[in-house]
Tab-separated table of C-alpha atoms and ligand atoms in Angstrom:
chain	number	residue	atom	x	y	z
A	1000	MET	CA	-40.248	32.893	20.769
A	1001	ASP	CA	-38.157	36.163	20.996
A	1002	ILE	CA	-39.179	38.988	18.965
A	1003	ILE	CA	-36.381	40.469	16.763
A	1004	LYS	CA	-35.807	44.052	17.815
A	1005	PRO	CA	-35.774	46.539	14.902
A	1006	ARG	CA	-32.300	47.639	16.018
A	1007	LEU	CA	-30.971	44.103	15.402
A	1008	ALA	CA	-32.821	43.478	12.016
A	1009	PRO	CA	-30.281	45.138	9.623
A	1010	PHE	CA	-27.462	43.243	11.380
A	1011	LEU	CA	-29.366	39.934	10.913
A	1012	ALA	CA	-29.999	40.495	7.355
A	1013	LYS	CA	-26.338	41.120	6.806
A	1014	SER	CA	-25.489	38.023	8.911
A	1015	VAL	CA	-27.919	35.852	6.745
A	1016	ARG	CA	-26.222	37.058	3.517
A	1017	LEU	CA	-22.673	36.362	5.061
A	1018	LEU	CA	-23.939	32.945	6.014
A	1019	SER	CA	-25.147	32.239	2.435
A	1020	LEU	CA	-21.755	33.437	1.082
A	1021	LEU	CA	-19.997	31.167	3.397
A	1022	ILE	CA	-21.879	28.061	2.551
A	1023	LEU	CA	-21.617	28.838	-1.035
A	1024	SER	CA	-17.782	29.198	-0.728
A	1025	VAL	CA	-17.459	26.026	1.278
A	1026	VAL	CA	-19.416	24.069	-1.448
A	1027	ALA	CA	-17.092	25.666	-4.065
A	1028	LEU	CA	-13.807	24.760	-2.012
A	1029	PRO	CA	-11.572	22.231	-3.766
A	1030	SER	CA	-11.976	18.760	-2.401
A	1031	ASP	CA	-8.682	18.594	-0.292
A	1032	ALA	CA	-9.819	21.714	1.907
A	1033	ALA	CA	-12.993	19.825	2.681
A	1034	TYR	CA	-10.795	17.280	4.494
A	1035	ALA	CA	-8.649	19.723	6.276
A	1036	GLN	CA	-8.235	18.604	9.883
A	1037	ASN	CA	-6.926	20.017	12.941
A	1038	PHE	CA	-5.122	18.146	15.749
A	1039	VAL	CA	-7.640	19.125	18.196
A	1040	ASP	CA	-10.559	17.523	16.068
A	1041	ILE	CA	-9.018	14.011	16.064
A	1042	LYS	CA	-10.460	11.648	18.723
A	1043	PRO	CA	-9.867	7.913	19.564
A	1044	SER	CA	-12.311	5.223	18.498
A	1045	PRO	CA	-14.063	3.407	21.534
A	1046	GLN	CA	-11.825	0.482	20.662
A	1047	GLN	CA	-8.708	2.620	20.996
A	1048	VAL	CA	-9.972	4.078	24.347
A	1049	GLU	CA	-10.472	0.627	25.814
A	1050	TRP	CA	-7.226	-0.662	24.485
A	1051	GLN	CA	-5.169	2.269	25.886
A	1052	ASP	CA	-6.662	1.496	29.406
A	1053	LEU	CA	-5.016	-2.002	29.207
A	1054	GLU	CA	-1.540	-0.323	29.227
A	1055	PHE	CA	0.545	-3.613	29.460
A	1056	GLY	CA	0.585	-6.677	27.283
A	1057	VAL	CA	2.835	-9.438	26.447
A	1058	ILE	CA	3.908	-10.981	23.031
A	1059	ILE	CA	4.913	-14.731	22.911
A	1060	HIS	CA	7.364	-16.374	20.590
A	1061	LEU	CA	7.481	-20.297	20.421
A	1062	GLY	CA	8.570	-22.194	17.278
A	1063	THR	CA	11.247	-24.139	15.491
A	1064	ASN	CA	13.661	-21.229	16.481
A	1065	THR	CA	13.222	-22.316	19.995
A	1066	TYR	CA	14.719	-25.580	19.306
A	1067	LEU	CA	17.553	-24.359	17.026
A	1068	ASP	CA	18.879	-21.460	19.017
A	1069	ARG	CA	17.813	-18.977	16.357
A	1070	GLU	CA	16.021	-15.730	16.316
A	1071	TRP	CA	15.081	-15.542	12.490
A	1072	GLY	CA	14.455	-19.116	10.955
A	1073	ASP	CA	15.141	-19.248	7.324
A	1074	GLY	CA	12.177	-21.598	6.690
A	1075	THR	CA	14.124	-24.750	6.250
A	1076	ALA	CA	13.690	-26.147	9.773
A	1077	SER	CA	12.228	-29.570	10.060
A	1078	PRO	CA	8.739	-29.531	11.761
A	1079	GLN	CA	10.133	-32.674	13.511
A	1080	VAL	CA	12.121	-30.415	15.935
A	1081	PHE	CA	8.998	-28.820	17.401
A	1082	ASN	CA	8.054	-30.945	20.468
A	1083	PRO	CA	7.208	-29.018	23.707
A	1084	THR	CA	6.719	-32.141	25.828
A	1085	GLN	CA	5.491	-30.280	28.964
A	1086	PHE	CA	3.397	-27.633	27.102
A	1087	ASP	CA	1.311	-25.681	29.635
A	1088	ALA	CA	-0.240	-22.315	28.553
A	1089	GLU	CA	-1.893	-21.888	31.923
A	1090	GLN	CA	1.574	-21.697	33.511
A	1091	TRP	CA	2.350	-18.913	31.201
A	1092	MET	CA	-0.934	-17.151	32.027
A	1093	ARG	CA	-0.359	-17.298	35.808
A	1094	ALA	CA	3.069	-15.510	35.401
A	1095	ILE	CA	1.497	-12.980	33.023
A	1096	LYS	CA	-1.284	-12.231	35.445
A	1097	ALA	CA	1.226	-11.960	38.222
A	1098	ALA	CA	3.223	-9.305	36.211
A	1099	GLY	CA	0.067	-7.208	35.778
A	1100	ALA	CA	-0.302	-7.537	31.992
A	1101	LYS	CA	-3.791	-7.386	30.533
A	1102	TYR	CA	-3.503	-8.941	27.166
A	1103	VAL	CA	-1.426	-11.612	25.263
A	1104	VAL	CA	-0.424	-11.438	21.633
A	1105	LEU	CA	0.667	-14.798	20.307
A	1106	VAL	CA	3.089	-15.230	17.331
A	1107	ALA	CA	1.016	-17.655	15.315
A	1108	LYS	CA	3.549	-17.677	12.496
A	1109	HIS	CA	6.925	-16.103	12.490
A	1110	HIS	CA	9.196	-15.163	9.537
A	1111	ASP	CA	10.238	-18.849	9.037
A	1112	GLY	CA	6.604	-19.653	8.070
A	1113	PHE	CA	6.032	-22.443	10.669
A	1114	CYS	CA	2.224	-22.299	11.716
A	1115	LEU	CA	1.306	-23.061	15.285
A	1116	TRP	CA	-2.219	-23.928	14.483
A	1117	PRO	CA	-3.393	-26.819	12.288
A	1118	THR	CA	-3.752	-24.783	9.119
A	1119	GLU	CA	-5.133	-26.167	5.946
A	1120	GLN	CA	-3.017	-23.972	3.808
A	1121	THR	CA	0.302	-25.812	4.453
A	1122	ASP	CA	1.733	-28.746	6.161
A	1123	TYR	CA	4.568	-26.687	7.454
A	1124	GLY	CA	3.259	-26.322	11.056
A	1125	VAL	CA	2.321	-28.210	14.216
A	1126	ASN	CA	0.311	-30.711	12.204
A	1127	SER	CA	3.607	-32.153	10.876
A	1128	SER	CA	5.358	-32.094	14.259
A	1129	PRO	CA	5.632	-34.909	16.710
A	1130	TRP	CA	3.954	-32.676	19.392
A	1131	ARG	CA	0.665	-34.300	20.524
A	1132	ASN	CA	1.193	-36.635	17.514
A	1133	GLY	CA	0.413	-33.655	15.080
A	1134	ASN	CA	-2.885	-33.000	16.715
A	1135	GLY	CA	-1.870	-30.036	18.804
A	1136	ASP	CA	-2.946	-26.359	18.309
A	1137	VAL	CA	-0.938	-23.842	20.273
A	1138	VAL	CA	-3.192	-20.889	19.041
A	1139	ARG	CA	-6.277	-22.710	20.619
A	1140	ALA	CA	-4.437	-23.498	23.788
A	1141	VAL	CA	-3.116	-20.015	24.321
A	1142	SER	CA	-6.400	-18.318	23.325
A	1143	ASP	CA	-8.293	-20.654	25.823
A	1144	ALA	CA	-5.790	-20.070	28.590
A	1145	ALA	CA	-5.740	-16.305	28.163
A	1146	ARG	CA	-9.538	-16.024	28.217
A	1147	LYS	CA	-9.765	-18.369	31.303
A	1148	PHE	CA	-7.352	-15.952	33.169
A	1149	GLY	CA	-9.418	-12.798	32.178
A	1150	LEU	CA	-6.751	-11.649	29.617
A	1151	LYS	CA	-7.504	-10.471	26.115
A	1152	PHE	CA	-6.064	-12.351	23.248
A	1153	GLY	CA	-4.417	-11.206	19.970
A	1154	ILE	CA	-2.294	-12.549	17.089
A	1155	TYR	CA	0.818	-11.809	15.029
A	1156	LEU	CA	0.889	-13.333	11.678
A	1157	SER	CA	4.117	-12.578	9.911
A	1158	PRO	CA	3.677	-11.283	6.366
A	1159	TRP	CA	7.314	-12.207	5.526
A	1160	ASP	CA	7.324	-15.909	5.026
A	1161	ARG	CA	10.663	-17.595	4.244
A	1162	HIS	CA	9.210	-21.029	3.772
A	1163	GLU	CA	6.172	-20.801	1.649
A	1164	PRO	CA	6.999	-21.205	-2.139
A	1165	LYS	CA	4.113	-18.895	-3.100
A	1166	TYR	CA	5.937	-15.976	-1.445
A	1167	LYS	CA	7.665	-15.440	-4.767
A	1168	ASN	CA	4.493	-14.437	-6.357
A	1169	SER	CA	2.872	-11.401	-4.646
A	1170	ALA	CA	-0.711	-12.222	-5.864
A	1171	GLU	CA	-0.504	-15.852	-5.016
A	1172	TYR	CA	1.018	-15.172	-1.718
A	1173	ASP	CA	-1.782	-12.629	-0.911
A	1174	ASN	CA	-4.274	-15.335	-1.324
A	1175	TYR	CA	-2.294	-17.726	0.843
A	1176	TYR	CA	-1.899	-15.147	3.713
A	1177	ILE	CA	-5.536	-14.200	3.542
A	1178	ALA	CA	-6.627	-17.754	3.698
A	1179	GLU	CA	-4.343	-18.256	6.807
A	1180	LEU	CA	-5.774	-14.949	8.258
A	1181	GLY	CA	-9.331	-16.218	7.576
A	1182	GLU	CA	-8.688	-19.356	9.809
A	1183	LEU	CA	-7.163	-17.296	12.611
A	1184	THR	CA	-9.955	-14.625	12.537
A	1185	SER	CA	-12.808	-17.111	12.372
A	1186	ASN	CA	-11.858	-19.873	14.862
A	1187	TYR	CA	-10.234	-18.216	17.946
A	1188	GLY	CA	-12.869	-15.607	19.213
A	1189	ASP	CA	-12.347	-11.832	19.451
A	1190	LEU	CA	-8.873	-10.700	18.743
A	1191	VAL	CA	-7.857	-7.540	20.765
A	1192	GLU	CA	-4.874	-6.801	18.545
A	1193	PHE	CA	-3.469	-7.853	15.260
A	1194	TRP	CA	0.166	-7.404	14.668
A	1195	LEU	CA	1.110	-6.486	11.114
A	1196	ASP	CA	4.911	-6.830	11.282
A	1197	GLY	CA	6.833	-4.897	8.547
A	1198	ALA	CA	10.021	-6.790	9.234
A	1199	GLY	CA	11.850	-8.446	6.311
A	1200	GLY	CA	9.307	-7.627	3.749
A	1201	ALA	CA	11.382	-4.952	1.981
A	1202	GLY	CA	10.973	-5.380	-1.859
A	1203	HIS	CA	7.899	-7.521	-1.610
A	1204	THR	CA	4.387	-6.058	-2.518
A	1205	TYR	CA	1.549	-7.101	-0.229
A	1206	ASP	CA	-2.098	-6.048	-0.958
A	1207	PHE	CA	-2.607	-4.560	2.411
A	1208	PRO	CA	-6.021	-2.928	1.743
A	1209	ARG	CA	-7.350	-6.358	0.820
A	1210	ILE	CA	-5.652	-8.018	3.780
A	1211	ILE	CA	-7.104	-5.420	6.165
A	1212	GLU	CA	-10.561	-5.590	4.532
A	1213	ASN	CA	-10.634	-9.315	5.129
A	1214	LEU	CA	-9.506	-8.930	8.769
A	1215	ARG	CA	-12.232	-6.183	9.418
A	1216	MET	CA	-14.920	-8.469	7.982
A	1217	LYS	CA	-14.363	-11.047	10.733
A	1218	GLN	CA	-12.922	-8.888	13.440
A	1219	PRO	CA	-14.286	-5.404	13.159
A	1220	ASN	CA	-13.067	-4.388	16.648
A	1221	THR	CA	-9.509	-5.595	16.462
A	1222	LEU	CA	-6.767	-2.972	16.526
A	1223	VAL	CA	-4.054	-3.282	13.909
A	1224	PHE	CA	-0.395	-2.700	15.083
A	1225	ALA	CA	1.551	-1.337	12.314
A	1226	ASP	CA	4.837	0.500	11.605
A	1227	ALA	CA	4.195	4.181	10.739
A	1228	ALA	CA	4.804	3.166	7.083
A	1229	LEU	CA	1.683	1.165	7.141
A	1230	PHE	CA	-0.102	4.049	8.813
A	1231	GLU	CA	-3.173	3.882	6.742
A	1232	TYR	CA	-3.819	0.458	7.692
A	1233	GLY	CA	-2.937	0.472	11.389
A	1234	ASP	CA	-4.853	1.676	14.436
A	1235	ILE	CA	-1.741	1.499	16.723
A	1236	ARG	CA	1.767	2.669	15.913
A	1237	TRP	CA	5.166	1.264	16.697
A	1238	ALA	CA	7.428	3.173	18.986
A	1239	GLY	CA	10.177	3.044	16.396
A	1240	ASN	CA	12.573	0.983	18.633
A	1241	GLU	CA	12.705	-2.260	20.611
A	1242	ASP	CA	14.533	-0.830	23.582
A	1243	GLY	CA	11.289	-0.217	25.486
A	1244	THR	CA	11.404	3.540	25.230
A	1245	ILE	CA	8.696	5.928	24.017
A	1246	PRO	CA	10.434	9.221	23.163
A	1247	TYR	CA	8.922	12.443	24.515
A	1248	GLU	CA	6.675	14.140	23.671
A	1249	ASN	CA	4.143	11.575	23.019
A	1250	TRP	CA	1.245	12.739	21.138
A	1251	ASN	CA	-1.596	10.392	20.024
A	1252	VAL	CA	-2.413	12.153	16.820
A	1253	LEU	CA	0.069	11.461	13.926
A	1254	ASP	CA	0.368	13.314	10.655
A	1255	ARG	CA	1.417	11.353	7.560
A	1256	HIS	CA	0.989	12.432	4.010
A	1257	GLY	CA	-1.125	15.308	5.032
A	1258	TYR	CA	-3.854	13.544	7.118
A	1259	LEU	CA	-4.224	13.000	10.795
A	1260	ARG	CA	-5.122	10.071	12.688
A	1261	TRP	CA	-5.367	8.898	16.231
A	1262	ARG	CA	-2.499	6.379	16.640
A	1263	PRO	CA	-1.604	5.405	20.185
A	1264	VAL	CA	1.866	3.904	20.592
A	1265	GLU	CA	3.001	0.481	21.613
A	1266	ALA	CA	6.548	-0.306	22.626
A	1267	ASP	CA	7.670	-3.939	22.085
A	1268	THR	CA	10.778	-4.996	23.990
A	1269	PRO	CA	11.706	-8.569	25.077
A	1270	LEU	CA	12.186	-9.799	28.740
A	1271	HIS	CA	15.506	-11.166	27.622
A	1272	LYS	CA	17.927	-8.486	26.083
A	1273	GLY	CA	17.868	-8.908	22.294
A	1274	HIS	CA	15.933	-12.309	22.303
A	1275	TRP	CA	12.405	-12.839	21.374
A	1276	PHE	CA	12.804	-16.663	21.213
A	1277	TRP	CA	14.206	-18.870	24.015
A	1278	HIS	CA	17.904	-19.699	23.798
A	1279	PRO	CA	20.070	-22.123	25.852
A	1280	ASN	CA	22.376	-20.723	28.593
A	1281	ASP	CA	20.668	-17.369	28.269
A	1282	GLU	CA	20.170	-16.326	31.873
A	1283	SER	CA	22.587	-13.405	31.710
A	1284	THR	CA	20.180	-11.642	29.281
A	1285	LEU	CA	17.278	-11.724	31.571
A	1286	LYS	CA	16.453	-7.945	32.335
A	1287	SER	CA	16.896	-6.968	35.973
A	1288	LEU	CA	14.058	-5.625	38.019
A	1289	ASP	CA	15.344	-2.080	37.811
A	1290	GLU	CA	15.562	-2.296	34.083
A	1291	LEU	CA	11.975	-3.426	33.962
A	1292	ILE	CA	10.613	-0.697	36.049
A	1293	SER	CA	12.542	1.892	34.148
A	1294	THR	CA	11.145	0.339	30.923
A	1295	TYR	CA	7.579	0.590	32.506
A	1296	GLU	CA	8.146	4.211	33.414
A	1297	ARG	CA	9.533	5.037	29.756
A	1298	THR	CA	6.560	3.271	28.220
A	1299	VAL	CA	3.316	3.275	30.321
A	1300	GLY	CA	4.756	6.316	32.135
A	1301	ARG	CA	4.912	8.174	28.809
A	1302	GLY	CA	1.474	7.498	27.829
A	1303	GLY	CA	1.954	4.453	25.757
A	1304	GLN	CA	1.563	0.726	25.847
A	1305	LEU	CA	4.262	-1.798	27.035
A	1306	MET	CA	4.493	-4.966	25.008
A	1307	LEU	CA	6.854	-7.226	26.794
A	1308	GLY	CA	8.318	-10.340	24.777
A	1309	LEU	CA	8.122	-13.702	26.549
A	1310	ALA	CA	9.708	-16.951	25.352
A	1311	PRO	CA	8.707	-20.348	26.576
A	1312	ASP	CA	11.560	-22.793	26.576
A	1313	ARG	CA	11.800	-26.290	24.766
A	1314	ARG	CA	9.605	-27.900	27.392
A	1315	GLY	CA	6.879	-25.389	26.492
A	1316	LEU	CA	7.065	-23.566	29.844
A	1317	LEU	CA	8.329	-20.240	30.832
A	1318	PRO	CA	11.576	-20.759	32.554
A	1319	GLU	CA	11.358	-20.435	36.407
A	1320	ALA	CA	13.858	-17.435	36.582
A	1321	ASP	CA	11.653	-15.598	34.032
A	1322	VAL	CA	8.447	-16.442	36.043
A	1323	LYS	CA	10.054	-15.179	39.235
A	1324	ARG	CA	11.167	-11.817	37.451
A	1325	LEU	CA	7.730	-11.363	36.145
A	1326	GLU	CA	6.175	-11.877	39.628
A	1327	GLU	CA	8.699	-9.441	41.081
A	1328	PHE	CA	7.895	-6.792	38.388
A	1329	GLY	CA	4.165	-7.102	38.976
A	1330	TRP	CA	4.611	-6.836	42.684
A	1331	ALA	CA	7.058	-3.885	42.421
A	1332	VAL	CA	4.760	-1.870	39.976
A	1333	GLN	CA	1.727	-2.451	42.248
A	1334	SER	CA	3.559	-1.315	45.372
A	1335	ARG	CA	5.310	1.646	43.835
A	1336	TYR	CA	2.046	3.178	42.853
A	1337	SER	CA	-0.277	2.181	45.625
A	1338	GLU	CA	0.375	4.818	48.328
A	1339	ASN	CA	-1.174	7.713	46.574
A	1340	LEU	CA	-0.453	10.605	48.965
A	1341	ILE	CA	-2.872	13.074	47.585
A	1342	ALA	CA	-5.668	10.470	47.780
A	1343	GLN	CA	-4.824	9.700	51.231
A	1344	GLU	CA	-4.189	13.129	52.823
A	1345	ARG	CA	-6.495	15.409	50.735
A	1346	ILE	CA	-8.731	17.943	52.190
A	1347	HIS	CA	-11.978	17.289	50.292
A	1348	ASN	CA	-13.251	19.585	47.727
A	1349	ALA	CA	-16.257	18.571	45.834
A	1350	ALA	CA	-15.167	20.617	42.767
A	1351	THR	CA	-11.919	18.738	42.122
A	1352	GLU	CA	-12.729	15.414	43.943
A	1353	ALA	CA	-12.910	13.495	40.642
A	1354	ALA	CA	-9.161	14.028	39.924
A	1355	PHE	CA	-7.967	13.017	43.423
A	1356	ASP	CA	-10.236	10.147	44.258
A	1357	GLY	CA	-7.842	7.439	42.827
A	1358	ASP	CA	-10.580	6.346	40.547
A	1359	PRO	CA	-9.629	6.677	36.744
A	1360	ASP	CA	-13.225	6.294	35.747
A	1361	THR	CA	-14.075	9.759	36.999
A	1362	PHE	CA	-12.485	12.970	35.747
A	1363	TRP	CA	-12.256	16.733	36.567
A	1364	SER	CA	-12.932	19.222	33.846
A	1365	ALA	CA	-11.271	22.556	33.703
A	1366	PRO	CA	-13.735	25.539	33.280
A	1367	GLN	CA	-15.746	25.073	30.055
A	1368	GLY	CA	-13.999	26.629	27.141
A	1369	SER	CA	-10.755	27.419	29.091
A	1370	HIS	CA	-7.311	27.056	27.598
A	1371	HIS	CA	-5.493	27.495	30.953
A	1372	ALA	CA	-6.538	26.225	34.348
A	1373	PHE	CA	-5.183	25.041	37.784
A	1374	LEU	CA	-6.005	21.861	39.559
A	1375	GLU	CA	-4.926	22.195	43.130
A	1376	ALA	CA	-4.563	19.612	45.890
A	1377	ASP	CA	-4.420	20.619	49.580
A	1378	VAL	CA	-3.284	17.947	52.032
A	1379	ARG	CA	-3.743	18.079	55.704
A	1380	GLU	CA	-0.062	17.773	56.682
A	1381	PRO	CA	2.772	18.437	54.385
A	1382	VAL	CA	3.759	15.403	52.358
A	1383	THR	CA	7.000	14.476	50.848
A	1384	PHE	CA	6.888	13.055	47.274
A	1385	ASP	CA	9.299	12.262	44.451
A	1386	HIS	CA	6.927	11.002	41.623
A	1387	THR	CA	3.699	12.210	40.193
A	1388	LEU	CA	1.321	10.477	37.993
A	1389	VAL	CA	-1.247	12.263	35.935
A	1390	MET	CA	-3.903	10.786	33.464
A	1391	GLU	CA	-5.733	12.753	30.793
A	1392	TRP	CA	-9.271	11.720	29.717
A	1393	LEU	CA	-8.875	11.299	26.065
A	1394	ASN	CA	-12.248	10.332	24.751
A	1395	ASP	CA	-12.553	13.938	23.484
A	1396	GLY	CA	-8.979	14.177	22.240
A	1397	GLN	CA	-5.571	15.004	23.669
A	1398	ARG	CA	-5.833	18.549	24.873
A	1399	VAL	CA	-3.046	19.452	27.293
A	1400	GLU	CA	-0.197	21.053	25.414
A	1401	HIS	CA	1.975	22.538	28.122
A	1402	PHE	CA	1.873	21.864	31.774
A	1403	ARG	CA	3.661	22.321	35.067
A	1404	ILE	CA	3.517	20.448	38.447
A	1405	GLU	CA	3.942	23.081	41.075
A	1406	ALA	CA	4.468	22.889	44.969
A	1407	TRP	CA	3.849	25.721	47.368
A	1408	ASP	CA	6.955	26.466	49.406
A	1409	GLY	CA	4.978	28.926	51.805
A	1410	ARG	CA	5.781	31.943	49.809
A	1411	THR	CA	5.626	31.044	46.184
A	1412	TRP	CA	4.724	28.183	43.623
A	1413	LYS	CA	7.902	26.231	42.679
A	1414	SER	CA	7.908	24.244	39.545
A	1415	VAL	CA	8.720	20.521	39.976
A	1416	VAL	CA	8.020	19.126	36.599
A	1417	GLU	CA	7.402	20.936	33.149
A	1418	GLY	CA	6.283	19.218	30.147
A	1419	GLN	CA	3.966	19.338	27.065
A	1420	ALA	CA	2.064	16.186	26.559
A	1421	ILE	CA	0.257	14.341	29.455
A	1422	GLY	CA	-1.881	11.846	27.412
A	1423	HIS	CA	-3.205	8.517	28.816
A	1424	LYS	CA	-0.625	8.467	31.645
A	1425	ARG	CA	2.444	10.433	32.577
A	1426	ILE	CA	4.727	9.379	35.377
A	1427	ASP	CA	7.534	11.851	36.305
A	1428	SER	CA	10.294	11.463	38.840
A	1429	PHE	CA	12.358	14.166	40.657
A	1430	ALA	CA	14.219	14.936	43.869
A	1431	PRO	CA	11.912	14.790	47.052
A	1432	VAL	CA	9.724	17.812	47.468
A	1433	THR	CA	7.726	18.584	50.689
A	1434	ALA	CA	4.483	20.559	50.522
A	1435	SER	CA	0.958	20.713	51.579
A	1436	ARG	CA	-0.195	22.386	48.403
A	1437	ILE	CA	0.488	20.873	45.087
A	1438	ARG	CA	-0.992	21.804	41.792
A	1439	LEU	CA	-1.248	21.006	38.179
A	1440	ASN	CA	-0.746	24.116	36.226
A	1441	ILE	CA	-2.318	23.559	32.770
A	1442	VAL	CA	-0.444	26.336	31.043
A	1443	SER	CA	-2.021	25.700	27.734
A	1444	SER	CA	-4.638	23.317	26.446
A	1445	SER	CA	-6.176	23.301	22.982
A	1446	ALA	CA	-9.616	23.005	24.495
A	1447	THR	CA	-11.223	22.261	27.936
A	1448	ALA	CA	-8.686	20.011	29.782
A	1449	HIS	CA	-10.126	16.745	31.438
A	1450	ILE	CA	-7.966	15.085	34.106
A	1451	ARG	CA	-8.733	11.554	35.320
A	1452	GLU	CA	-6.234	11.494	38.023
A	1453	PHE	CA	-3.464	13.459	39.621
A	1454	GLN	CA	-1.471	11.405	42.118
A	1455	ALA	CA	1.678	11.800	44.081
A	1456	PHE	CA	4.148	9.187	45.650
A	1457	HIS	CA	7.127	8.841	47.742
A	1458	ILE	CA	9.003	6.043	46.222
A	1459	GLY	CA	12.463	6.742	47.563
A	1460	LYS	CA	14.503	5.901	44.341
A	1461	ASN	CA	14.140	6.401	40.710
B	8	FUL	C1	10.162	-7.978	14.789
B	8	FUL	C2	10.736	-9.425	14.347
B	8	FUL	O1	11.572	-9.363	13.319
B	8	FUL	C3	11.201	-10.006	15.570
B	8	FUL	O2	11.734	-11.383	15.333
B	8	FUL	C4	10.165	-10.075	16.645
B	8	FUL	O3	9.049	-11.023	16.170
B	8	FUL	C5	9.553	-8.710	17.003
B	8	FUL	C6	8.438	-8.756	17.941
B	8	FUL	O4	9.082	-8.118	15.732
B	8	FUL	O5	9.753	-7.082	13.799
């Protein structure tokens, strides 16, 4: 044990007095101040970390609307119209896998109130339809198929219900909704995500705390997707539009009503422009490959999640043209980001290797305690690149607040990209640059920056 030198003793005595004062004043602070938070203190839960790594999911709409050429059913459709005679959830999964998605959210009940599983709460659902003589269960089939294909499974259960008579009475409807939720959360395995859609519910009061409590009892690890207005109950926030765009700058920490939470963003957008459900003669709305790639770069490439809407047709199959587009999309994304020039051409340097090895499970750390750092890649021969991809390790929070990507032109460092947030993943495109020294200039970080990957590509077009 160190002996306290006499010279230091008076200073220490003073420090102890100061410390006691500090402790006393913290105890005496008003309760609000005890909750004061700082952006830099907010970290994701392990479930959020895992979910953010999934990057791309799909949401599937099938129901009476599919048979009636509608988007929002009014709850009066006869269950007799629902009859997907060639229903094959594994056909959907093959296309979803080929597209590169990692999870599937099924709309188990849309706003029309029609239930895709044999619920005991109402006869308005598959149990009253001719499909499989009323013995079918779409939720079971999709959950089984997703798991068989290594995809995670989640559910959308619309709070707004235009069929159920109990909807007129908030308390009675809460019981009804919670009973439906109980069936879905008990009988179909782990749910990766639960969609709490705010659409159409204006003017209706839901007991959200009770709904979420019930959900959590059965599914403690599920992540709730919710509009920012339902911020207190959600784990994931809506991007605020259905165009497939996450606006810059994308910060994972959101402040509402004076408190901060980690709320990664998900951007939902359908494969057919403006249509979540299948419609006849709808080929012209199918998004082009270029549109999908641009959507990918404006969602996943901006540190958020892409949630692509798919619609099986009246047979219960994804249309052939949709399957083809999904396959093309998966292939295009894979090939665009497979030739990482830094990983291929780098001059090895043990200190920075973890950021350039192409492995997102390893990360480079800036010097401990730094707020500014450089991460430089030197390649053997000059490379020409027009896209960069950077990933931040977020388990300890989102730390980079200002960065530049710079290339050495033989005399000086030229800025190629400048931005604020990096986050889970950031993809930038620019006119081709040729250099043998490329660096990530972390101009400012709130704490030690951690970078999982720094990659460069020559794609040839934006
Ligand atoms: C929206 C709904 O109103 C649309 O019909 C669709 O289900 C979309 C995914 O969410 O809020």
